[in-house]
CSV table of C-alpha atoms and ligand atoms in Angstrom, one decimal:
chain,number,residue,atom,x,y,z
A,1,UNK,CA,1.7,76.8,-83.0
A,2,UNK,CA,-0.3,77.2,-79.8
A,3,UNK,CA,0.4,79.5,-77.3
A,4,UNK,CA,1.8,79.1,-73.9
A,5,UNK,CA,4.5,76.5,-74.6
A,6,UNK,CA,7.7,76.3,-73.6
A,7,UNK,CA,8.2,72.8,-72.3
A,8,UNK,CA,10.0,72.1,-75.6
A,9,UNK,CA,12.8,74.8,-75.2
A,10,UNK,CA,14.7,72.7,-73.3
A,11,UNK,CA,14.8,69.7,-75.8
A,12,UNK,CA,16.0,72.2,-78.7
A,13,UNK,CA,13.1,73.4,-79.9
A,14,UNK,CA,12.0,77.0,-81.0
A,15,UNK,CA,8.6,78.6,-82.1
A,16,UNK,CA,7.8,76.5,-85.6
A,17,UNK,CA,11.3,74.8,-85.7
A,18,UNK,CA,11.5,71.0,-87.0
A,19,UNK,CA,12.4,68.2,-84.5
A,20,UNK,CA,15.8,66.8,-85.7
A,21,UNK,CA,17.6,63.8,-84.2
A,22,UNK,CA,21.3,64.9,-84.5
A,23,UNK,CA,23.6,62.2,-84.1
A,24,UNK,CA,27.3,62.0,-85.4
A,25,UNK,CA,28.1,61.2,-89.0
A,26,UNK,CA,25.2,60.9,-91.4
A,27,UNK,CA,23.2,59.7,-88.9
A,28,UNK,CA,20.8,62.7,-87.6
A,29,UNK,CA,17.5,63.0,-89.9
A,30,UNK,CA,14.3,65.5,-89.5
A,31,UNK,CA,11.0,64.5,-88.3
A,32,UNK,CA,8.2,66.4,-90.0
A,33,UNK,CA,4.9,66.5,-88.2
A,34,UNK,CA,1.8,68.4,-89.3
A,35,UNK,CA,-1.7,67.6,-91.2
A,36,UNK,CA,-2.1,66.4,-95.0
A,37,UNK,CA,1.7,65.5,-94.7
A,38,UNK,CA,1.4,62.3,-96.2
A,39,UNK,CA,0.2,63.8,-99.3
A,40,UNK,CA,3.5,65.6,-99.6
A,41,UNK,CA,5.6,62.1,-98.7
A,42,UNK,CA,7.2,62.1,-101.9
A,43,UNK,CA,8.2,65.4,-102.5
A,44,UNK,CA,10.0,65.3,-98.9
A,45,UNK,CA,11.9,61.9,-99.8
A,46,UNK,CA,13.0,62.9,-103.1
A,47,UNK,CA,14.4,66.7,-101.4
A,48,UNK,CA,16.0,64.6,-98.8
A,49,UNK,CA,17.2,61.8,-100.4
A,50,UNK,CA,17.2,62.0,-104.4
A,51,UNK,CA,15.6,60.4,-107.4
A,52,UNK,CA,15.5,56.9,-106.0
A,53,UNK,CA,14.1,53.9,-106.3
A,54,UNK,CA,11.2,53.5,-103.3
A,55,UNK,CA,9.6,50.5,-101.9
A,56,UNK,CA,6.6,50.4,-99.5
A,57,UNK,CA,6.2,48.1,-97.0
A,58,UNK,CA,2.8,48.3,-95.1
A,59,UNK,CA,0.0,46.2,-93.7
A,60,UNK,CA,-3.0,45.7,-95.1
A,61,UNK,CA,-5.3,48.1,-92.5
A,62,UNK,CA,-2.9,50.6,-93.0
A,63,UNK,CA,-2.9,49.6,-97.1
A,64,UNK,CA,-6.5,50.1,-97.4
A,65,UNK,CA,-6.6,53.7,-95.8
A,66,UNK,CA,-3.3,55.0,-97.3
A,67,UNK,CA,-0.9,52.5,-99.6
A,68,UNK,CA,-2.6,53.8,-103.0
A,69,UNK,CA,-2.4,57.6,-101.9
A,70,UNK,CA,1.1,57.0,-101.1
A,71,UNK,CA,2.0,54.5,-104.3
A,72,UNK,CA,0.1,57.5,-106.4
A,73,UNK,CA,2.8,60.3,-105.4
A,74,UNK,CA,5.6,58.2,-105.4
A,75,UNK,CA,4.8,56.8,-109.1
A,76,UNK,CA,4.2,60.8,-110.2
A,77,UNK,CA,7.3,62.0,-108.7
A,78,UNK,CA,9.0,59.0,-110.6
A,79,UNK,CA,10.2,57.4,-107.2
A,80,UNK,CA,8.7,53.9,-107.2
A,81,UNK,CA,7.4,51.6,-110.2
A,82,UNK,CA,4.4,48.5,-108.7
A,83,UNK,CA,6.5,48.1,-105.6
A,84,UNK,CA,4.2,47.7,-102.6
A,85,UNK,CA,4.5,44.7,-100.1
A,86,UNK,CA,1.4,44.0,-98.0
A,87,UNK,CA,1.6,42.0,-94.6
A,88,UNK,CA,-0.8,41.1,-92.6
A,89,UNK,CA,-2.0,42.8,-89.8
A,90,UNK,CA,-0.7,42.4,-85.9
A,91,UNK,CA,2.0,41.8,-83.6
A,92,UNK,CA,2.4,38.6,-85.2
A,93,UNK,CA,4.0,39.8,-88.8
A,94,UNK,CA,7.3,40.9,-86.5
A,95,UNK,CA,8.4,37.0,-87.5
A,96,UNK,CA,11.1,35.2,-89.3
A,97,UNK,CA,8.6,34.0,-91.1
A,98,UNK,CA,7.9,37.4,-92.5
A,99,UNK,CA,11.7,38.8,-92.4
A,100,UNK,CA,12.5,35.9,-94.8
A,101,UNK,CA,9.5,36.4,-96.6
A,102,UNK,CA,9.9,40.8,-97.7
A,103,UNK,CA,13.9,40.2,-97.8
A,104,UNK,CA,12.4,37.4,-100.3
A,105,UNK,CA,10.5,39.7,-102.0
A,106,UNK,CA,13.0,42.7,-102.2
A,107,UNK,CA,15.4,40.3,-103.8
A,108,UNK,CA,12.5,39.0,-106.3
A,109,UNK,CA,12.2,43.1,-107.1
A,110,UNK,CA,15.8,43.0,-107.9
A,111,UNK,CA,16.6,45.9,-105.3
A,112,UNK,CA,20.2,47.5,-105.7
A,113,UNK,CA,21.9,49.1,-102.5
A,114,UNK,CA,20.4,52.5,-103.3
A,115,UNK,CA,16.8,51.4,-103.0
A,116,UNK,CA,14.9,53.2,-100.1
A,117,UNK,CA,12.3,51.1,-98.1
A,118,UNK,CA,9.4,53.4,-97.0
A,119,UNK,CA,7.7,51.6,-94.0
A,120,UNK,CA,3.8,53.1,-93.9
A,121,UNK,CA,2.0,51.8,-90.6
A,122,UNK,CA,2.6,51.4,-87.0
A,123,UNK,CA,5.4,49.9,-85.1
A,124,UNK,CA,4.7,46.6,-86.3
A,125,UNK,CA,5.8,47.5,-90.0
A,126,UNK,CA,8.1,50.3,-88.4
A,127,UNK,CA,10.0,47.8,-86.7
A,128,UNK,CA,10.0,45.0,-89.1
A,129,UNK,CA,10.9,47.7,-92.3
A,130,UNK,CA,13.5,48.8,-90.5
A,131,UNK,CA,15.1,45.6,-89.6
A,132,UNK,CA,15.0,44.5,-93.0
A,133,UNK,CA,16.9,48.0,-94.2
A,134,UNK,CA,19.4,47.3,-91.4
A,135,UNK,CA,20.3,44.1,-92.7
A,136,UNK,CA,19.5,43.7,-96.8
A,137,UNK,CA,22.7,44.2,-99.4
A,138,UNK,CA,24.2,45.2,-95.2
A,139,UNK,CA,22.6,48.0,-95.0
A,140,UNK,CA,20.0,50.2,-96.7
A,141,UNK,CA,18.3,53.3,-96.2
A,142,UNK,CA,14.6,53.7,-95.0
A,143,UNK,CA,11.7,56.3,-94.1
A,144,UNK,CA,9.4,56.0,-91.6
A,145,UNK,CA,5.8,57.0,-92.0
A,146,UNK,CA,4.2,56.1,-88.6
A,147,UNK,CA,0.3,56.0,-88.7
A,148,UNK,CA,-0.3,55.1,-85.0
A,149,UNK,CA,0.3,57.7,-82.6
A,150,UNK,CA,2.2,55.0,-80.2
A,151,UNK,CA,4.6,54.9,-83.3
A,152,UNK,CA,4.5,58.5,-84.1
A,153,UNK,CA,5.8,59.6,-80.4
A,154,UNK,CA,8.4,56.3,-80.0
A,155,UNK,CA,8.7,53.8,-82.0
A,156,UNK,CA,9.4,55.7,-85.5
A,157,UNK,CA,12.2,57.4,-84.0
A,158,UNK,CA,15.3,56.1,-82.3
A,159,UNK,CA,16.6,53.8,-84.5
A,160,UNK,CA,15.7,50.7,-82.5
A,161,UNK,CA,14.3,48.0,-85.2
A,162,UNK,CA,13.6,44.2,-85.1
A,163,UNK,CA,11.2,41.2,-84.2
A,164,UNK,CA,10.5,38.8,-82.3
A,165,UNK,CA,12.1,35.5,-81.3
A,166,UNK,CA,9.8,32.6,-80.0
A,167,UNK,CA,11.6,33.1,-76.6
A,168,UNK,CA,10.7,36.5,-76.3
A,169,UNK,CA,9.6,40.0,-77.7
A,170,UNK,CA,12.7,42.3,-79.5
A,171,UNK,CA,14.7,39.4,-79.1
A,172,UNK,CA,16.8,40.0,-82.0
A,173,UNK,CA,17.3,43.4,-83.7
A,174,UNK,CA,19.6,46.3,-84.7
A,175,UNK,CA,20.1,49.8,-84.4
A,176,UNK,CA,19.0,51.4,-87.6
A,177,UNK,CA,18.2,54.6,-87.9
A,178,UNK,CA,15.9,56.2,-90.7
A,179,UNK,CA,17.1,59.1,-92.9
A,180,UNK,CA,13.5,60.7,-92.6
A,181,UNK,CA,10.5,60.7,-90.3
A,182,UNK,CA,6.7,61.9,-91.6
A,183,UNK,CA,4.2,62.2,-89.4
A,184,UNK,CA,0.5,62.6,-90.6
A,185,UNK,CA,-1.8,63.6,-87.8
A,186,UNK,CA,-4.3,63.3,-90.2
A,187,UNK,CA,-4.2,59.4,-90.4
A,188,UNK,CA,-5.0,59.6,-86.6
A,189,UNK,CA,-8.6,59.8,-87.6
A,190,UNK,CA,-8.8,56.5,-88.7
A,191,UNK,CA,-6.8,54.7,-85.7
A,192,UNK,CA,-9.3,53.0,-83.3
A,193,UNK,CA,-10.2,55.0,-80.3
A,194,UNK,CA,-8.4,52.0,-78.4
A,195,UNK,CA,-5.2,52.2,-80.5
A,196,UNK,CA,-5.3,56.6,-79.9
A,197,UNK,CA,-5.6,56.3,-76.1
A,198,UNK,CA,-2.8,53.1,-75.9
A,199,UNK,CA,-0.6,55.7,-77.6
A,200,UNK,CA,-1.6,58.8,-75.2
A,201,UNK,CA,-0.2,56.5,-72.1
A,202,UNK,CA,3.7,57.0,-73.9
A,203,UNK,CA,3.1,60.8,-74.6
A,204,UNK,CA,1.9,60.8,-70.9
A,205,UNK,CA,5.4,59.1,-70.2
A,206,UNK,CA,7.8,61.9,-71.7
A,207,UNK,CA,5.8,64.4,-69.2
A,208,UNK,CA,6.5,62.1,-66.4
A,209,UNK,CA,9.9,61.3,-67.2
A,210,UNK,CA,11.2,64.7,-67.8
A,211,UNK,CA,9.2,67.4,-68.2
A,212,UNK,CA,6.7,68.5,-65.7
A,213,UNK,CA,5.3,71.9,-67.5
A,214,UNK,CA,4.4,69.0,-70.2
A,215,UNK,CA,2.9,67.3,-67.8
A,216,UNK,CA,0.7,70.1,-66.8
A,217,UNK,CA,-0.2,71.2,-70.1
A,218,UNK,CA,-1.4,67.5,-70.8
A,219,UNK,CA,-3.6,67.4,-67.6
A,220,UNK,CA,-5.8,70.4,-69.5
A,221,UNK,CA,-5.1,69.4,-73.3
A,222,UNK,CA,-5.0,65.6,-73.2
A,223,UNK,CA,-8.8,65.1,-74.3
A,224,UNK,CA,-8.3,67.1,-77.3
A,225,UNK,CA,-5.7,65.1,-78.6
A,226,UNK,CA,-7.6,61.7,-78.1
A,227,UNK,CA,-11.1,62.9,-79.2
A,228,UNK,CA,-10.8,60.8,-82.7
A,229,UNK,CA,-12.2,62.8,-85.5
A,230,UNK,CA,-12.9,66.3,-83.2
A,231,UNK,CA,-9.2,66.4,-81.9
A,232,UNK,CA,-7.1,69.5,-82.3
A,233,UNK,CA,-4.9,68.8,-84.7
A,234,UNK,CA,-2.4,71.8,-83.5
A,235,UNK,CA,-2.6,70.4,-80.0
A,236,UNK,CA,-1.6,66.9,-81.8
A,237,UNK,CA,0.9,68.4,-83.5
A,238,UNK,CA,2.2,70.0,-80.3
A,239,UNK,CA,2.2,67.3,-78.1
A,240,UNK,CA,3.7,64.6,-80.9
A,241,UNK,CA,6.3,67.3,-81.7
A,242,UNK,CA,7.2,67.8,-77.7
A,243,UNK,CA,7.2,64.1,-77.3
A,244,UNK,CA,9.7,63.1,-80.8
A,245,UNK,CA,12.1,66.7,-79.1
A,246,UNK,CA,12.6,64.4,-76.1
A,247,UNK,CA,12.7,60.7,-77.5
A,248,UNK,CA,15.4,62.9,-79.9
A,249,UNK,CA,17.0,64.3,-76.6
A,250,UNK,CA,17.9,61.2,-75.0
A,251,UNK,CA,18.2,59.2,-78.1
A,252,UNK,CA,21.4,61.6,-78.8
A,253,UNK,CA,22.7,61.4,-75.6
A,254,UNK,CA,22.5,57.9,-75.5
A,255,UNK,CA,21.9,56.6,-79.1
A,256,UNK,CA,22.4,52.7,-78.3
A,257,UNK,CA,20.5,52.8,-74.9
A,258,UNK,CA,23.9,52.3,-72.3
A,259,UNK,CA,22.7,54.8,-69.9
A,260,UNK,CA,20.5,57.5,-70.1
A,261,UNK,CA,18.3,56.6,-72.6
A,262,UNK,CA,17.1,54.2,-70.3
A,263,UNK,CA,14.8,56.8,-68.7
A,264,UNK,CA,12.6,57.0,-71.8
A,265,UNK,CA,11.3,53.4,-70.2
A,266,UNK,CA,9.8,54.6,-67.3
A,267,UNK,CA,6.9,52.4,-66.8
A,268,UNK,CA,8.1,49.4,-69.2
A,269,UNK,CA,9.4,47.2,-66.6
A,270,UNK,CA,6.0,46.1,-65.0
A,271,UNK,CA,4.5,47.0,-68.5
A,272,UNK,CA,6.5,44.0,-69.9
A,273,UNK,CA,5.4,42.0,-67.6
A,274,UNK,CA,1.9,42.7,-67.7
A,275,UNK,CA,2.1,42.3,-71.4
A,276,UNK,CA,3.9,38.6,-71.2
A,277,UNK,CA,1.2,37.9,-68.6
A,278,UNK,CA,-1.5,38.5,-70.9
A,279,UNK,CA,0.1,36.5,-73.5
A,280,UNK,CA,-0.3,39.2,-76.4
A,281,UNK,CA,-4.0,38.0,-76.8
A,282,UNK,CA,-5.0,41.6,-77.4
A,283,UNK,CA,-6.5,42.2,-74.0
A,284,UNK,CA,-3.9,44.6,-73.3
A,285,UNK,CA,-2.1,46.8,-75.5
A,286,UNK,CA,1.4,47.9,-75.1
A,287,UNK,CA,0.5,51.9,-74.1
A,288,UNK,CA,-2.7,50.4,-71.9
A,289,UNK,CA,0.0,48.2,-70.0
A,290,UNK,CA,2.6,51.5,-70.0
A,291,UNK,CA,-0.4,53.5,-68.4
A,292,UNK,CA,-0.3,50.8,-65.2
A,293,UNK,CA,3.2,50.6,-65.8
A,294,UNK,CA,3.6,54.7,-65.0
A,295,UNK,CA,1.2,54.2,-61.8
A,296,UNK,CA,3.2,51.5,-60.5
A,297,UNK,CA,6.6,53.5,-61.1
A,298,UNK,CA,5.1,56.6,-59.1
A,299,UNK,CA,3.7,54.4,-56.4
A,300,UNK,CA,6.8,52.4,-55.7
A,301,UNK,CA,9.0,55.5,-55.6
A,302,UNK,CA,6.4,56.9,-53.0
A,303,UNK,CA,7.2,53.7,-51.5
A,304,UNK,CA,10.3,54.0,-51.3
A,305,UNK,CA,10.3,57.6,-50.2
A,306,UNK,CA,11.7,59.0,-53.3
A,307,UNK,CA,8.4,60.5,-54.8
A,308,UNK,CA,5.2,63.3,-52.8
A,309,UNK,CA,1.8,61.2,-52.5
A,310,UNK,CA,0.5,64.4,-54.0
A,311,UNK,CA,2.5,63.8,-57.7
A,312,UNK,CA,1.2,59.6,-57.4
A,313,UNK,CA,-2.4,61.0,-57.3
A,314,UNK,CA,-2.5,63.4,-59.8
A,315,UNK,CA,-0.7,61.2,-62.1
A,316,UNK,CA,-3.6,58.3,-60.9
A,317,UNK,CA,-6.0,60.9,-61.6
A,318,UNK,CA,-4.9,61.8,-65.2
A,319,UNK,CA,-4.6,58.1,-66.5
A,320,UNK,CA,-7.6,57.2,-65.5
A,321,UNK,CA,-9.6,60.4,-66.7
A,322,UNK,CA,-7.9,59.5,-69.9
A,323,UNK,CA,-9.9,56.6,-69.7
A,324,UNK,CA,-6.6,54.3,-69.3
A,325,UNK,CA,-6.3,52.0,-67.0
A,326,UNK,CA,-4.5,52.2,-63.4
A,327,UNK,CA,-4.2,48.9,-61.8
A,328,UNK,CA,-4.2,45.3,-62.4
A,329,UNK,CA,-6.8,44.4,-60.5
A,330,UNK,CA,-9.2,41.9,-61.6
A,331,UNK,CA,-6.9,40.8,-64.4
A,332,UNK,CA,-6.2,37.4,-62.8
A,333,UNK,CA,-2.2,37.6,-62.7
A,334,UNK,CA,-0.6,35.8,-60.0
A,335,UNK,CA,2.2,37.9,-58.4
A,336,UNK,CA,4.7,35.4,-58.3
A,337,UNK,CA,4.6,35.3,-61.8
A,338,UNK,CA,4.8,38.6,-62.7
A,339,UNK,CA,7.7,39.0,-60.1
A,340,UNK,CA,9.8,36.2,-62.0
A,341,UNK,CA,9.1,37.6,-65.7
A,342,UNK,CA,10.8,41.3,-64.5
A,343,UNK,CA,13.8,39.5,-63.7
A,344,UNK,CA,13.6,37.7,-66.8
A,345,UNK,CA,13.3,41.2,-68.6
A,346,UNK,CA,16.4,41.8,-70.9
A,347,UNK,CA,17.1,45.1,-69.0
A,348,UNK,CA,17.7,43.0,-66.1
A,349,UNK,CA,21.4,43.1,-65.3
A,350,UNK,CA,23.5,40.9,-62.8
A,351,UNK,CA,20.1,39.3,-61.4
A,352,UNK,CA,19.2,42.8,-60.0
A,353,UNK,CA,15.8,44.4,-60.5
A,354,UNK,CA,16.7,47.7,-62.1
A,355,UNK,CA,14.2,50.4,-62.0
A,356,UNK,CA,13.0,54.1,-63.3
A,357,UNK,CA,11.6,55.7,-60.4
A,358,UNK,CA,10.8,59.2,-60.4
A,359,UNK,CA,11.5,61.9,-57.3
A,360,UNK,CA,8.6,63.4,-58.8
A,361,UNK,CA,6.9,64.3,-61.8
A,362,UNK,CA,9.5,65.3,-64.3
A,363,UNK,CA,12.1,63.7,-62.5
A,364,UNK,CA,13.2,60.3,-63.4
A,365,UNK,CA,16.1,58.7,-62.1
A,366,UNK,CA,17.4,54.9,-62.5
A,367,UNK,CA,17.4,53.0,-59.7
A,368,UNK,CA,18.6,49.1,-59.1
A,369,UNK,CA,18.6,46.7,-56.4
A,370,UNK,CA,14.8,47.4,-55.8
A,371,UNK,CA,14.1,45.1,-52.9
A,372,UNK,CA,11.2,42.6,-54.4
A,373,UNK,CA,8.6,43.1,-51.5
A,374,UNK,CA,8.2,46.1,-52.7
A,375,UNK,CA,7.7,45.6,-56.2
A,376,UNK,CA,5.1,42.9,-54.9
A,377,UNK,CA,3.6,45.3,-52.2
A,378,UNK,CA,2.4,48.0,-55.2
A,379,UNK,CA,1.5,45.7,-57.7
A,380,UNK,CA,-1.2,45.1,-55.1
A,381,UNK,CA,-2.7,48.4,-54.7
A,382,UNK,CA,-5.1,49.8,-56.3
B,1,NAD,N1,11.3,50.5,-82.1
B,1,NAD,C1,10.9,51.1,-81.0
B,1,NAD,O1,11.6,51.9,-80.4
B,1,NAD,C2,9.6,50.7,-80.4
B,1,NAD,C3,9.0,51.5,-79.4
B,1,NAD,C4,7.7,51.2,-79.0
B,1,NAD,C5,7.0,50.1,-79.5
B,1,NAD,N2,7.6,49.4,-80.5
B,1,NAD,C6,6.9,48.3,-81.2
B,1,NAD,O2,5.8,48.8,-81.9
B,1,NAD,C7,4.8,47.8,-82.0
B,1,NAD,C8,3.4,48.4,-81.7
B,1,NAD,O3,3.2,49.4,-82.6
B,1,NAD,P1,1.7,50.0,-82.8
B,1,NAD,O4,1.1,50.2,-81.5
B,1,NAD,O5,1.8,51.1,-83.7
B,1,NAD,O6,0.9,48.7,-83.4
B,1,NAD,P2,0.6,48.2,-84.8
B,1,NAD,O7,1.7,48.5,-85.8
B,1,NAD,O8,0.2,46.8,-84.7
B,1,NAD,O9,-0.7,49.0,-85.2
B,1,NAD,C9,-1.9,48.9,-84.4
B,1,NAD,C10,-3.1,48.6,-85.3
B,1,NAD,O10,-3.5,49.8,-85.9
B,1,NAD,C11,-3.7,49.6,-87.3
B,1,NAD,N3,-3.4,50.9,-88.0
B,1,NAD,C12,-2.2,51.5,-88.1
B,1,NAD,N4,-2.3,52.8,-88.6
B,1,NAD,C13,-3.7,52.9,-88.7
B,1,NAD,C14,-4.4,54.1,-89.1
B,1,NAD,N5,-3.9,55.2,-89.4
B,1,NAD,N6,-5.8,53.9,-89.2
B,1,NAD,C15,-6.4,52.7,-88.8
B,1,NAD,N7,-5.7,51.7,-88.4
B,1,NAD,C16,-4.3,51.8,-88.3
B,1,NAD,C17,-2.7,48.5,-87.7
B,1,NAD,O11,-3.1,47.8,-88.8
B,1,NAD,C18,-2.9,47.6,-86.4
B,1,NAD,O12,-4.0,46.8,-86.5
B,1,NAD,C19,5.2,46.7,-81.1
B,1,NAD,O13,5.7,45.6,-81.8
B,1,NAD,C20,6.3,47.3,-80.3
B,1,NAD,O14,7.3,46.3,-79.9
B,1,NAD,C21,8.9,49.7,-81.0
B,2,ZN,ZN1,6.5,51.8,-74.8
């Protein structure tokens, strides 16, 4: 493990020691993060869960770089027999169309209630796989292998699964949460530049939110974890493994997201709406609209006189020598627009703006009745 570290004490973690969600009952699961991991996938589901039955759900990107690696253990270790379902790739697949169609097909497969679905890919199949164990023969269990780093440092842990409803995105869901988590740095060398740095913008986040030595350590070790193919893979692992210790944190504190679980969205409400605003035509990712989203947070607590200008610009600075973006200039929105789709936002409660706004970096606090001028008066800076 790399030396001079201890942003992670705080969130449980000691030199070497697994990140591990504990939550009551059988709920809590480990997350194990390292390199050639995914080569080891069935030998850690069959230790944690038994001689079961496994089925892999995946997308065909993800299929082409790592189903028949994955299919080949389990088949050895006696875990799964031709049981692979391939969706398509994109935001998109997160459908009823395509809930019908793998519940459908895990029917077809005759599945009992001790199958295990193993969902290989990014959120998209994270999400979708786990809605689908949340809700076949009520209920069954499932192992996340993310293979983005957005889903390796959020979306594979927490339990929140589901799709999307033609009125809006996450629309309808449950919380279900995995019995395992494997994370393979090593499929980060085949994830598009684009998709590596989208995903940087939520480890950025958990610095911001709550851990300013984090933060620090990023501002010199961030370009070694986005560097494709010449990344450190211990700084990787460090910074995915400080990341899942925090989403863990406040995932236990908080597990179905009444209070202070909430923080882990600093950024999301004006990322939301810069994503419905773009209309999901792949102009923006999710962690590219986070990245403004984070600016925005830090400039409207300045604003507001909660936050030093000093923290907005370093945080400005780090974004944007990350090569993310920092404002929404140029894109075209009109402000009235984006105003009106915040208050839309689900997280919007009795017809009050509710914000995370941040006394500093590390220090994120939630905040509602946000007057709206100044909401409008930072989405027009720079
Ligand atoms: N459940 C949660 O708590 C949570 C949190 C954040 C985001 N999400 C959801 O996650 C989704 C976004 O996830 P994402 O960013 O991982 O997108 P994604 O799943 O669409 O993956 C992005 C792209 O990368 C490809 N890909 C995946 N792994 C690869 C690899 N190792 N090498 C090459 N290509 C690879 C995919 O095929 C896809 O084209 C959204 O639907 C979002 O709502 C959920
Ligand atoms: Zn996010």
């Amino acid at each position: 493990m790399c030396p001079q570290t201890d942003f992670d004490k705080p969130f449980g973690l000691s030199d070497n020691s697994q990140v591990q969600v504990e939550l009551p009952g059988d709920r809590g699961y480990p997350i194990h993060i390292g390199a050639g991991l995914i080569d080891r996938a069935a030998e850690m589901i069959r230790d944690k869960l038994g001689e079961r039955r496994c089925l892999v759900v995946t997308d065909t990107t993800v299929q082409r770089f790592y189903g028949q690696r994955v299919q080949e253990q389990l088949t050895q270790a006696g875990l799964v027999r031709d049981d692979i379902l391939v969706m398509p790739t994109g935001e998109q697949t997160k459908n009823f169309s395509y809930l019908s169609f793998v519940l459908d097909n895990l029917f077809m497969k005759n599945i009992d209630r001790k199958t295990v679905l193993v969902a290989l890919g990014g959120g998209v199949i994270g999400d979708l796989t786990g809605f689908v164990a949340a809700i076949a023969l009520r209920g069954l269990d499932f192992v996340q292998i993310p293979t983005t780093l957005l889903s390796q440092v959020d979306s594979a842990v927490g339990g929140k699964t589901g799709i999307n409803s033609p009125r809006g995105k996450n629309l309808v869901g449950a919380f279900h949460q995995p019995r395992l988590v494997i994370i393979d740095v090593d499929t980060l060398k085949t994830l598009p530049a684009r998709e590596v740095k989208a995903g940087y913008a939520e480890i950025v986040k958990y610095g911001l939110l709550g851990n300013a030595s984090f933060f620090r350590w990023l501002e010199t070790n961030g370009p070694q974890i986005t560097a494709g193919k010449a990344a450190k893979q211990e700084i990787q692992v460090q910074a995915i493994r400080t990341s899942c210790a925090m989403k863990a944190h406040y995932v236990a504190q908080d597990e179905r997201d009444n209070a202070q679980r909430a923080l882990l969205n600093l950024g999301h409400t004006f990322a939301h709406a810069f994503e419905t605003l773009s209309n999901y035509d792949g102009s923006l990712l999710h962690g590219e609209a986070v990245a403004i989203g984070l600016v925005k947070a830090f400039q409207l607590s300045h604003r507001l006189g909660f936050c030093p200008e000093a923290d907005v610009a370093r945080v400005q600075a780090h974004i944007k020598a990350m090569g993310l973006p920092t404002s929404i200039q140029g894109r075209g929105w009109p402000l009235e627009a984006l105003i009106s789709t915040m208050f839309n936002d689900k997280k919007v409660m009795d017809g009050e703006l509710t914000f995370i706004l941040v006394k500093g970096i590390g220090e994120a606090f939630i905040e509602s009745k946000i007057p709206t001028e100044h909401v409008r008066a930072v989405l027009e800076m720079p």
